[in-house]
Coordinates of C-alpha atoms in Angstrom, one line a residue:
X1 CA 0.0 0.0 0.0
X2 CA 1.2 3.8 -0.5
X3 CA 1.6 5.7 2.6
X4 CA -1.3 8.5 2.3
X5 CA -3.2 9.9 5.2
X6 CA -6.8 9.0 3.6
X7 CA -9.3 6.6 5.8
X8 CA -9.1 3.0 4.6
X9 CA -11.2 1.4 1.8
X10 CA -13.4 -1.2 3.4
X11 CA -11.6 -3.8 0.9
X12 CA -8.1 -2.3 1.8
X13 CA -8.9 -2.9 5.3
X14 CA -10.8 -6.5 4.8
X15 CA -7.6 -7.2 2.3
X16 CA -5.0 -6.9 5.4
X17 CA -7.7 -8.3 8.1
X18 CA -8.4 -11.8 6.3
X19 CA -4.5 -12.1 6.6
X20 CA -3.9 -10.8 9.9
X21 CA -6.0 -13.1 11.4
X22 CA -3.7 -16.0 10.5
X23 CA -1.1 -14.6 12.3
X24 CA -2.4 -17.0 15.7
X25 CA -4.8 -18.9 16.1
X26 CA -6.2 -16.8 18.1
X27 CA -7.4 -15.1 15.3
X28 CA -10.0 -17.4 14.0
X29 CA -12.0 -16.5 17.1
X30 CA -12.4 -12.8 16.1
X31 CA -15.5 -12.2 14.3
X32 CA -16.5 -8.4 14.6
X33 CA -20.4 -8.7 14.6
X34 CA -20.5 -11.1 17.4
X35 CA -17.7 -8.6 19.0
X36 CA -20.0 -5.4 18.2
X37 CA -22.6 -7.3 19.9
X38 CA -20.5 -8.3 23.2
X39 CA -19.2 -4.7 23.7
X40 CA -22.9 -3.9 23.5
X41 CA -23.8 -5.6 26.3
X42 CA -20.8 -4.8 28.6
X43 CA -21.9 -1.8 31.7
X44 CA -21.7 1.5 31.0
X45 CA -19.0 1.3 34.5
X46 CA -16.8 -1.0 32.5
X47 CA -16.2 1.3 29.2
X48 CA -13.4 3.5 29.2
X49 CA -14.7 6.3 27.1
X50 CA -17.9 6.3 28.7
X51 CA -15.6 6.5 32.3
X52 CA -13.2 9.2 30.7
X53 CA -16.2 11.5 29.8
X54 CA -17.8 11.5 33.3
X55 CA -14.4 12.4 34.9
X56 CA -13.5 15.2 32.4
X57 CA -17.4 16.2 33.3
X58 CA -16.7 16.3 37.0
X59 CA -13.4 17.8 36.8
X60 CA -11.4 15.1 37.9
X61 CA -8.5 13.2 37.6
X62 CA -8.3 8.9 37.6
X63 CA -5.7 7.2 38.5
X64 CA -4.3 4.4 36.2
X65 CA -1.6 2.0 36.7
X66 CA 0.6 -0.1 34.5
X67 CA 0.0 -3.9 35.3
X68 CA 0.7 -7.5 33.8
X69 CA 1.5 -11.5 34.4
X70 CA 1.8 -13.9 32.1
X71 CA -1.2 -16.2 33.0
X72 CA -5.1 -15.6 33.5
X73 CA -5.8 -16.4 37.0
X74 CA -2.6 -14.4 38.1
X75 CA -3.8 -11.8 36.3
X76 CA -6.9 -11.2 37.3
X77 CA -5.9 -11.6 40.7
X78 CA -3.6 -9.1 40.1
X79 CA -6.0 -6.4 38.8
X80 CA -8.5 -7.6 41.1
X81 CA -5.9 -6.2 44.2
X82 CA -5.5 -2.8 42.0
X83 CA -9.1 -2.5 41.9
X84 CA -9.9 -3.9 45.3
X85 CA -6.9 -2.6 47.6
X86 CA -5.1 0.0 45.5
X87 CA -8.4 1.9 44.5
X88 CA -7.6 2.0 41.1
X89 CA -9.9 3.7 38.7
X90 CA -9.0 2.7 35.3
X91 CA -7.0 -0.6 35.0
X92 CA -4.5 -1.4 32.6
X93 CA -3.3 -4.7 30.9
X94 CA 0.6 -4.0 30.5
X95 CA 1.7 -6.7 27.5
X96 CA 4.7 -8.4 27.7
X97 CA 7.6 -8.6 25.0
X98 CA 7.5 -10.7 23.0
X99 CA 4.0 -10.2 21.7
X100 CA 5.3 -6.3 21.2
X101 CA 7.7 -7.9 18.3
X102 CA 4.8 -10.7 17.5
X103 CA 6.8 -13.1 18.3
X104 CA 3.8 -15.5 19.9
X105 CA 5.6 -18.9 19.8
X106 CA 8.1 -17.3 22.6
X107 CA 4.8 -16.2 24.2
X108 CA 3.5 -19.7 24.4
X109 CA 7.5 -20.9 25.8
X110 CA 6.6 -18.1 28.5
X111 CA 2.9 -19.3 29.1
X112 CA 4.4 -23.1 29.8
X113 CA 7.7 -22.2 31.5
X114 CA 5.1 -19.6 34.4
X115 CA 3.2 -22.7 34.5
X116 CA 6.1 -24.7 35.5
X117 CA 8.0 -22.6 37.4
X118 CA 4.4 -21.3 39.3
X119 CA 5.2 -17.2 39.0
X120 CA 5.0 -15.3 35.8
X121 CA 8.2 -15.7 33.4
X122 CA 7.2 -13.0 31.0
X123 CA 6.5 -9.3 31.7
X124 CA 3.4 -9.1 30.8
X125 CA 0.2 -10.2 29.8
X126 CA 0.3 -12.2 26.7
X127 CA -3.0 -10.8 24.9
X128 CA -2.6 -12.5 21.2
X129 CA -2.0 -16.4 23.0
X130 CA -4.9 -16.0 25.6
X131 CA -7.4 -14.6 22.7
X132 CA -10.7 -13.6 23.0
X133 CA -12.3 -15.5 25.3
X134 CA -9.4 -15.1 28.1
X135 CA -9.7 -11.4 27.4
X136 CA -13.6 -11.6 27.9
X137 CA -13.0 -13.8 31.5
X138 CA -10.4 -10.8 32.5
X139 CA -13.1 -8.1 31.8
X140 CA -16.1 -10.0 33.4
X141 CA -14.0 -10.7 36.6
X142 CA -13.3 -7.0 37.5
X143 CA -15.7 -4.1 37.7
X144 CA -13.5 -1.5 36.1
X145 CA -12.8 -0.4 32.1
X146 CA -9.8 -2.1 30.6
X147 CA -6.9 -1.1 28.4
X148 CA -4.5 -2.5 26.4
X149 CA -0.9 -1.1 27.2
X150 CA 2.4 -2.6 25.3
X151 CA 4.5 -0.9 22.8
X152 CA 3.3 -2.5 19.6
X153 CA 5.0 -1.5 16.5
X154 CA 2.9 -3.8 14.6
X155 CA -0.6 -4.1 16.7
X156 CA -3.1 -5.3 14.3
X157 CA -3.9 -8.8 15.4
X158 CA -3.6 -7.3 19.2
X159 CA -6.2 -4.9 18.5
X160 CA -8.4 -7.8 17.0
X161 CA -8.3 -9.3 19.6
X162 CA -8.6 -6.9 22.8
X163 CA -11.8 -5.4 21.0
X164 CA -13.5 -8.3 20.6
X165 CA -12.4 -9.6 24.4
X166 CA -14.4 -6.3 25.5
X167 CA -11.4 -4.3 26.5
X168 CA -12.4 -0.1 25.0
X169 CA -8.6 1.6 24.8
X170 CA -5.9 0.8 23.0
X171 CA -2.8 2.6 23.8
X172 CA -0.2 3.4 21.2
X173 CA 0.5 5.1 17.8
X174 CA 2.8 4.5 14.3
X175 CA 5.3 7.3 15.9
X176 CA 5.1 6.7 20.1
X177 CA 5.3 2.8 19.3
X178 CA 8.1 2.8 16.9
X179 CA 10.8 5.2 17.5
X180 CA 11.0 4.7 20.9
X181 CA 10.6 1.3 20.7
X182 CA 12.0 -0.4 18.1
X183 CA 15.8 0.0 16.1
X184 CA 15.1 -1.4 12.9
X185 CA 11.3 -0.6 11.8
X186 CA 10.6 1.9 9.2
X187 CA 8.3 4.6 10.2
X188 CA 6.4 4.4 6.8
X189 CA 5.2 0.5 8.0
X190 CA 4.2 1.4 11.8
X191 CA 2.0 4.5 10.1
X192 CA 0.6 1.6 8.0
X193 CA 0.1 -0.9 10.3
X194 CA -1.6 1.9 12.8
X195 CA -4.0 2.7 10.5
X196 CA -5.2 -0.2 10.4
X197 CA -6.0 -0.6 14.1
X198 CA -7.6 3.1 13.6
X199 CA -9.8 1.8 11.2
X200 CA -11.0 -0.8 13.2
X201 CA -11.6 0.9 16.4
X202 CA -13.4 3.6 13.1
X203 CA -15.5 0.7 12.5
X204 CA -16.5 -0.5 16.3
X205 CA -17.5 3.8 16.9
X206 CA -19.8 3.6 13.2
X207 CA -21.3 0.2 14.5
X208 CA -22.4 2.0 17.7
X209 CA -19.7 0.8 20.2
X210 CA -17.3 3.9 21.6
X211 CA -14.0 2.9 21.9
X212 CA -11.0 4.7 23.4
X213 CA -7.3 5.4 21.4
X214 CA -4.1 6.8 23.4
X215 CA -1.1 7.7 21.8
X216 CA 1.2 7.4 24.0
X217 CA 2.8 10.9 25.1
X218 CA 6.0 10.2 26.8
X219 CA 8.1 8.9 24.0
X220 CA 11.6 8.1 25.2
X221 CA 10.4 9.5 28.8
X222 CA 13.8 11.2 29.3
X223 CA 14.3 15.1 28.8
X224 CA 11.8 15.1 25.8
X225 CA 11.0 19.0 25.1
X226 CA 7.1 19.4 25.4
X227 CA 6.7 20.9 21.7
X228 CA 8.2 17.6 20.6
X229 CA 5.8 15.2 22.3
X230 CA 3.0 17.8 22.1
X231 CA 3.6 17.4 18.0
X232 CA 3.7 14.2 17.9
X233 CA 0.7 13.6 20.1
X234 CA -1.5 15.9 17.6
X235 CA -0.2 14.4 14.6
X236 CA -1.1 10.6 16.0
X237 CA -4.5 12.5 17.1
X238 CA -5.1 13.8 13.5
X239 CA -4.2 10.1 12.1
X240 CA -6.4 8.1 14.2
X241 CA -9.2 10.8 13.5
X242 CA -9.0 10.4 10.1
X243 CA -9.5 6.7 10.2
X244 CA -12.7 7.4 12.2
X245 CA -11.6 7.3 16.0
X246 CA -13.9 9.5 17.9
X247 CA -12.7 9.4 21.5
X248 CA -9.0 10.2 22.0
X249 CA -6.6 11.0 25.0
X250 CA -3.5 12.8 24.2
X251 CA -0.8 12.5 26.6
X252 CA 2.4 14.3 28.1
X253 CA 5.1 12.9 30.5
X254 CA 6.2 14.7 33.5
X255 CA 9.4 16.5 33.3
X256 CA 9.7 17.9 36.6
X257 CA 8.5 21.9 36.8
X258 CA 5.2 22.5 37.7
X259 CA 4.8 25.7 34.9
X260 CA 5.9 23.8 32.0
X261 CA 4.1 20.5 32.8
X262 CA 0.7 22.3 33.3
X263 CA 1.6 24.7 30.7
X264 CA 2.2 21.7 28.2
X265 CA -0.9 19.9 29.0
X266 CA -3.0 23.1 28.4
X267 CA -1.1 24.3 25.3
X268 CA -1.8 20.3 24.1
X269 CA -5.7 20.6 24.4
X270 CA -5.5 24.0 22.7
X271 CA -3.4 23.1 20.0
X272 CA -5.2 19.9 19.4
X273 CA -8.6 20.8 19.5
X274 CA -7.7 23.7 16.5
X275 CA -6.2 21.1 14.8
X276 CA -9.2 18.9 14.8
X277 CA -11.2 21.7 13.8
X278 CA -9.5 22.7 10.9
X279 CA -9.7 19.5 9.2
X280 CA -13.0 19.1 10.0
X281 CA -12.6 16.3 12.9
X282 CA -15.0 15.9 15.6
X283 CA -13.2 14.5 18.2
X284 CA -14.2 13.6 22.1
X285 CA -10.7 14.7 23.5
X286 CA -9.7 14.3 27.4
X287 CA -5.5 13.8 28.4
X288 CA -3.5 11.4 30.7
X289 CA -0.4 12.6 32.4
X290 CA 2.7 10.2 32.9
X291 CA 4.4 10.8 36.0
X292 CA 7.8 11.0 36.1
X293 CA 9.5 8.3 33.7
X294 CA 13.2 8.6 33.9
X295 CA 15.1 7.4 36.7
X296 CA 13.9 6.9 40.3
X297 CA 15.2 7.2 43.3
X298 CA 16.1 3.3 44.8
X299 CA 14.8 4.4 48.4
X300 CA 11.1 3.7 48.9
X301 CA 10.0 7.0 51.0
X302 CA 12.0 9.5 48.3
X303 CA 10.3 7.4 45.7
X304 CA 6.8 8.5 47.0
X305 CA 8.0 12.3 46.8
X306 CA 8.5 11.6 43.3
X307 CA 5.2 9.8 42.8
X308 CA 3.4 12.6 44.4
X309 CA 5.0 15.3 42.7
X310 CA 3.5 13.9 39.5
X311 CA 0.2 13.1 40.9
X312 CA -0.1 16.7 42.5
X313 CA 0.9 18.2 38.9
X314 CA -1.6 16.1 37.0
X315 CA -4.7 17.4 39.6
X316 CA -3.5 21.1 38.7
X317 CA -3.2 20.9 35.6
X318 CA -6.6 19.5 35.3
X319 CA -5.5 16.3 33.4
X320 CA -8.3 13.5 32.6
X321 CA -6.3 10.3 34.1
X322 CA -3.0 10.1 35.7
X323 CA -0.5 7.1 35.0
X324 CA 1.2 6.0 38.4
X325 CA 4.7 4.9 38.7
X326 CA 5.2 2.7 41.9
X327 CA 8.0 2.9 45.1
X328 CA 9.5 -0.3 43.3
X329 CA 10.0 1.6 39.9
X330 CA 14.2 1.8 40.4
X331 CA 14.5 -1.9 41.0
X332 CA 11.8 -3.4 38.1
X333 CA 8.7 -4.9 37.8
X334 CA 7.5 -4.5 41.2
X335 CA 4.9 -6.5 43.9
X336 CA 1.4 -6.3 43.4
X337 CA 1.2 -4.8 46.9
X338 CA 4.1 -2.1 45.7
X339 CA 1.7 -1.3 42.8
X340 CA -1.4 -0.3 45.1
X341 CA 1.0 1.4 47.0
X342 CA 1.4 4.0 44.5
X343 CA -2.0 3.9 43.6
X344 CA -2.8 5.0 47.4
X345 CA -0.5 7.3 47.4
X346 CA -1.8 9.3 44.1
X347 CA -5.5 9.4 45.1
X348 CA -4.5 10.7 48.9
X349 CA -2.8 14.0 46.7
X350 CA -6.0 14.1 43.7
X351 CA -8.0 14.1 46.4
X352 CA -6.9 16.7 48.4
X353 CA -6.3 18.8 45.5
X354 CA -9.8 18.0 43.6
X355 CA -11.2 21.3 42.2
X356 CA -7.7 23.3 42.5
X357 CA -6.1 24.2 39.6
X358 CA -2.7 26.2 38.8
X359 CA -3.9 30.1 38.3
X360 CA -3.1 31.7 34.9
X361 CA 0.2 34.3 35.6
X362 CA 2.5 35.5 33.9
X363 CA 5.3 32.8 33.9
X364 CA 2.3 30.0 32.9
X365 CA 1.3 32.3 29.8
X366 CA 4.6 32.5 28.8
X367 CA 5.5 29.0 29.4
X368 CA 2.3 28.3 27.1
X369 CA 3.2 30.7 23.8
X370 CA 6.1 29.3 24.1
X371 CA 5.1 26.1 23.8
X372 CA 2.6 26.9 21.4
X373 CA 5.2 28.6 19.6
X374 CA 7.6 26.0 18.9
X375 CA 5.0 23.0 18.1
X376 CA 3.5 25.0 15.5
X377 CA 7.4 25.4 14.2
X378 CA 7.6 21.8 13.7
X379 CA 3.9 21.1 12.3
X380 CA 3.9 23.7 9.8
X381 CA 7.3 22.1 8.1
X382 CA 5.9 18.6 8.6
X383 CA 2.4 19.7 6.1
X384 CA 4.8 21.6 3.8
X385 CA 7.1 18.4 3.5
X386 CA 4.1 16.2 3.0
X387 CA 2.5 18.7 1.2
X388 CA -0.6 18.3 3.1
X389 CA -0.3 15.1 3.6
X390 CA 0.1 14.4 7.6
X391 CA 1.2 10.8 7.1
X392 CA 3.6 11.5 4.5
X393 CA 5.1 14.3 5.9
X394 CA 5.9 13.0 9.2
X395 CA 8.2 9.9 7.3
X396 CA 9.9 12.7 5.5
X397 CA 9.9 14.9 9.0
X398 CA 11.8 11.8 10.5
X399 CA 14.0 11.3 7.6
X400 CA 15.3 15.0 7.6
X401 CA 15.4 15.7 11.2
X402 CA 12.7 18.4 11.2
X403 CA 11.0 15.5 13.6
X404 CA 14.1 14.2 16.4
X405 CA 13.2 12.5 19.8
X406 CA 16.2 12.4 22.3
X407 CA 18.0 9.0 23.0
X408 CA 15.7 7.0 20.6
X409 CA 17.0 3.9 19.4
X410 CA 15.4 4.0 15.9
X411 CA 17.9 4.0 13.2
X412 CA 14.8 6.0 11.5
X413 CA 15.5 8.7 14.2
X414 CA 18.2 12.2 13.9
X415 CA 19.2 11.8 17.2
X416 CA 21.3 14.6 16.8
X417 CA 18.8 17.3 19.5
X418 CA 20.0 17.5 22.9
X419 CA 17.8 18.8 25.4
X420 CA 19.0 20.2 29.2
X421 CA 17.2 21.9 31.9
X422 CA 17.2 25.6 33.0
X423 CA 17.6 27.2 36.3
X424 CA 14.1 26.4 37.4
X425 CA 14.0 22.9 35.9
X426 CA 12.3 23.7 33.0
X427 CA 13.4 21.0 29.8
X428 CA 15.1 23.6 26.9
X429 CA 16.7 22.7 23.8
X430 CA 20.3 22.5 24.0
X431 CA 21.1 21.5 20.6
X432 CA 17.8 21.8 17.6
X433 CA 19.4 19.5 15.2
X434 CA 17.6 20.2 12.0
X435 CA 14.2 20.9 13.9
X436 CA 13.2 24.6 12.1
X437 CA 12.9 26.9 15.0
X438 CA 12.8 30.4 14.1
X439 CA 15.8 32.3 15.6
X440 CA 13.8 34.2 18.6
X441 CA 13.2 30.5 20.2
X442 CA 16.8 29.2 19.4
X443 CA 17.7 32.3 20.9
X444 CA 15.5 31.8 23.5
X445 CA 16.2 28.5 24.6
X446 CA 20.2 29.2 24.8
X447 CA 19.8 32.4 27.3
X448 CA 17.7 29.9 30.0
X449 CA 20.7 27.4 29.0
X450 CA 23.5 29.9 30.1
X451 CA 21.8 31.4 32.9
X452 CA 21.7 28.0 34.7
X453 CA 25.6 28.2 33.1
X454 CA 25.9 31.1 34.9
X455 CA 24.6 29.9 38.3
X456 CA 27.0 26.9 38.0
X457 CA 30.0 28.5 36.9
X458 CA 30.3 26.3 33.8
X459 CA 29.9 26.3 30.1
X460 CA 26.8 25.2 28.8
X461 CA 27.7 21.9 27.7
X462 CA 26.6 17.8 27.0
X463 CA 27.4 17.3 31.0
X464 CA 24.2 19.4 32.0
X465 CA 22.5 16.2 29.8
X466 CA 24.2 13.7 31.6
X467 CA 23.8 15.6 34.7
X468 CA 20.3 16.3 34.1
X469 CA 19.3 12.3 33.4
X470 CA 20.6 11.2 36.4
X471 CA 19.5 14.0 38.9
X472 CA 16.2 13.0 39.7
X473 CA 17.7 9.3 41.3
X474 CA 19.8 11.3 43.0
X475 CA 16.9 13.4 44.5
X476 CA 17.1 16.7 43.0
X477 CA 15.6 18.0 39.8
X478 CA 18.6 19.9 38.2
X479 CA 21.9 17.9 37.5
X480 CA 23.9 20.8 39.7
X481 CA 27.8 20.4 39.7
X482 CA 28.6 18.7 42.8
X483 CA 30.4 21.7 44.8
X484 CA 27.1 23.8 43.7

């Protein structure tokens, strides 16, 4: 197929889908009437859009956290003590790796070898090996609306198969689930393959069964300049809407100051929704914010600080959901009991901060033309390369370096912008690569860069990188100079 952003022919899309489905055997079990009418029947408590729209109603924040075992039982019983003890509001079914490179007969190894061994041997839930019916007994045994989490270059037969198990969000993108991901997969494919599962959750919305998407915002989740992810969050909005997805959360990972987190989140809803009304898109639109995805600190109590900073900064900056990171997050995959821990810990802050939300001043405003500012720099240059055409524009966006996410390990990707913080914390661009910034932001960017300089009594320089990635593990937000 050419790469063109232009919805899906029904015999394009029933072309790829009566291959697809032979991927597993799973597949054969997926037969979308019988699925439309499943989802049909599932509670109004149990669908994720329908849960999303209330709390963006309300003016509240959910929390969400990330969550999967290799087997059934263990799994349920593992979102079952989210739900039950943690307090969860949305739950999540994290998949594990090898189904992200569809590689199911390692999955099935992994299914056995947890069997044997009694604990779970892959990290995550295998969704393509369990199928439908698995998927179906995880939904009816809880009481909250699933998602599908992984990291899916190519998700097709995964989003199959979680639709028609009953789950309603599907988290991912051709951009947030390749560059990041993957070293080897061209971007033109992923765009492919993505709209594809666009199309089909299209289908599901025009067959009367609303059905979440979620690009997912944090990218590399390390010093990634908000008009970066905010670009690519709109154009993976603007892709799935054209393919006919209807209810969509954009989302943002923390950085670490309060201004430009809130700021970015705002400036994302904004930008976004003008977006989708230019091109004539109506979209349902809410946001999740990631808390803090770099490194953590190994101590449990400092770990909580961190957790909390996040979940305070998601309340006020009026986010939809909230993605919580867990005490265990330096050491790996943590305990279920670990897991509610954080959960607990993020409601006690959205709680006590339910209704507040960070006051327009000057430094916010700022912070948000800013922002504004420099996503527009990029977007513009990625419709001109594409010459309208989103889809094409971003593979040539990628391909020149207009588009660059820091440490990616996609041979597909510049690599060659460096970002660092400022005095306050803030994530500025240290080196723009190719992106096309006009010269009032480059010049911008570098006067925050050498007044931290300044402060330090040091050049501005790839140290304040290194600095900056490991500063948050060692408890502070800025990667000072040791005698500073």
């Amino acid at each position: 197929m050419t790469l063109q952003n232009k919805r899906l022919t029904e015999e394009e899309f029933l072309k790829q889908r009566q291959e697809i489905l032979t991927h597993w055997p799973t597949g054969k079990d997926v037969d979308l009437q019988e699925a439309v009418d499943y989802l049909k029947k599932v509670p109004e408590h149990k669908n994720f859009a329908a849960k999303l729209r209330k709390a963006s109603e309300e003016g509240i924040t959910l929390a969400q956290p990330r969550a999967g075992v290799a087997l059934v039982d263990e799994h349920i019983k593992l979102l079952q003590y989210l739900q039950n003890e943690g307090g969860a509001d949305l739950l999540p079914n994290t998949i594990d790796s090898y189904t992200r490179q569809n590689r199911y007969n390692e999955c099935q190894v992994g299914i056995e070898e947890s069997i044997k061994e009694n604990r779970s041997m892959l990290n995550g839930f295998p969704v393509v090996n369990h199928g439908v019916k698995n998927c179906r007994k995880v939904l009816e045994a809880v009481e909250l609306p699933l998602q599908a989490r992984h990291g899916t270059p190519d998700a097709r037969l995964l989003t199959e198969i979680i639709h028609a198990g009953g789950w309603t969000s599907n988290e991912g993108g051709g951009i947030s689930y390749n560059i990041p991901y993957a070293k080897s997969v061209s971007l033109e494919k992923t765009i492919l393959d993505w709209q594809y599962c666009d199309r089909l959750t299209g289908m599901y919305e025009e067959m009367g069964v609303e059905i979440n998407r979620e690009p997912f915002g944090p990218l590399t989740g390390t010093l990634v300049p908000p008009s970066m992810s905010n670009a690519v969050a709109i154009i993976e909005g603007l892709l799935a809407a054209e393919q006919g997805v209807k209810n969509l959360t954009l989302g943002y990972g923390q950085c670490g100051n309060l201004v430009q987190d809130v700021a970015a989140i705002r400036t994302l809803v904004e930008q976004a929704s003008e977006y989708f009304k230019t091109y004539g898109y109506d979209i349902e639109l809410t946001t999740v914010f990631h808390q803090w995805m770099g490194g953590f600190p190994a101590d449990e109590s400092k770990a909580f600080g961190v957790i909390s900073w996040g979940a305070a900064t998601a309340a006020l900056a009026g986010a939809t959901k909230v993605i919580v990171k867990t005490p265990h997050e330096a050491m790996g995959i943590p305990t279920m009991e670990a897991n509610a821990q954080g959960i607990k810990a993020t409601k006690q802050v959205l709680n006590l901060l339910k209704g507040q939300r960070l006051t327009m001043s000057k430094e916010l405003q700022a912070e948000m033309q800013l922002i504004k500012a420099e996503t527009k720099c990029i977007l513009d240059k990625v419709f001109e390369l594409g010459k309208g055409d989103l889809a094409v524009g971003t593979v040539k966006a990628f391909e020149t370096g207009v588009m660059d996410i820091p440490f990616a390990p996609s041979k597909y990707n510049a690599g060659k912008i460096l970002p660092a913080r400022d005095n306050n914390g803030a994530v500025r661009y240290l080196e723009f690569g190719n992106i096309p910034m006009s010269k009032d932001i480059k010049d911008f960017n570098r006067q925050l860069l050498e007044a931290r300089a300044k402060t330090e009594g040091r050049d501005v320089s790839f140290q304040m990188v290194v600095d900056d990635i490991y500063a948050v593990g060692k408890g502070t937000l800025v990667g000072r100079p040791e005698n500073k």
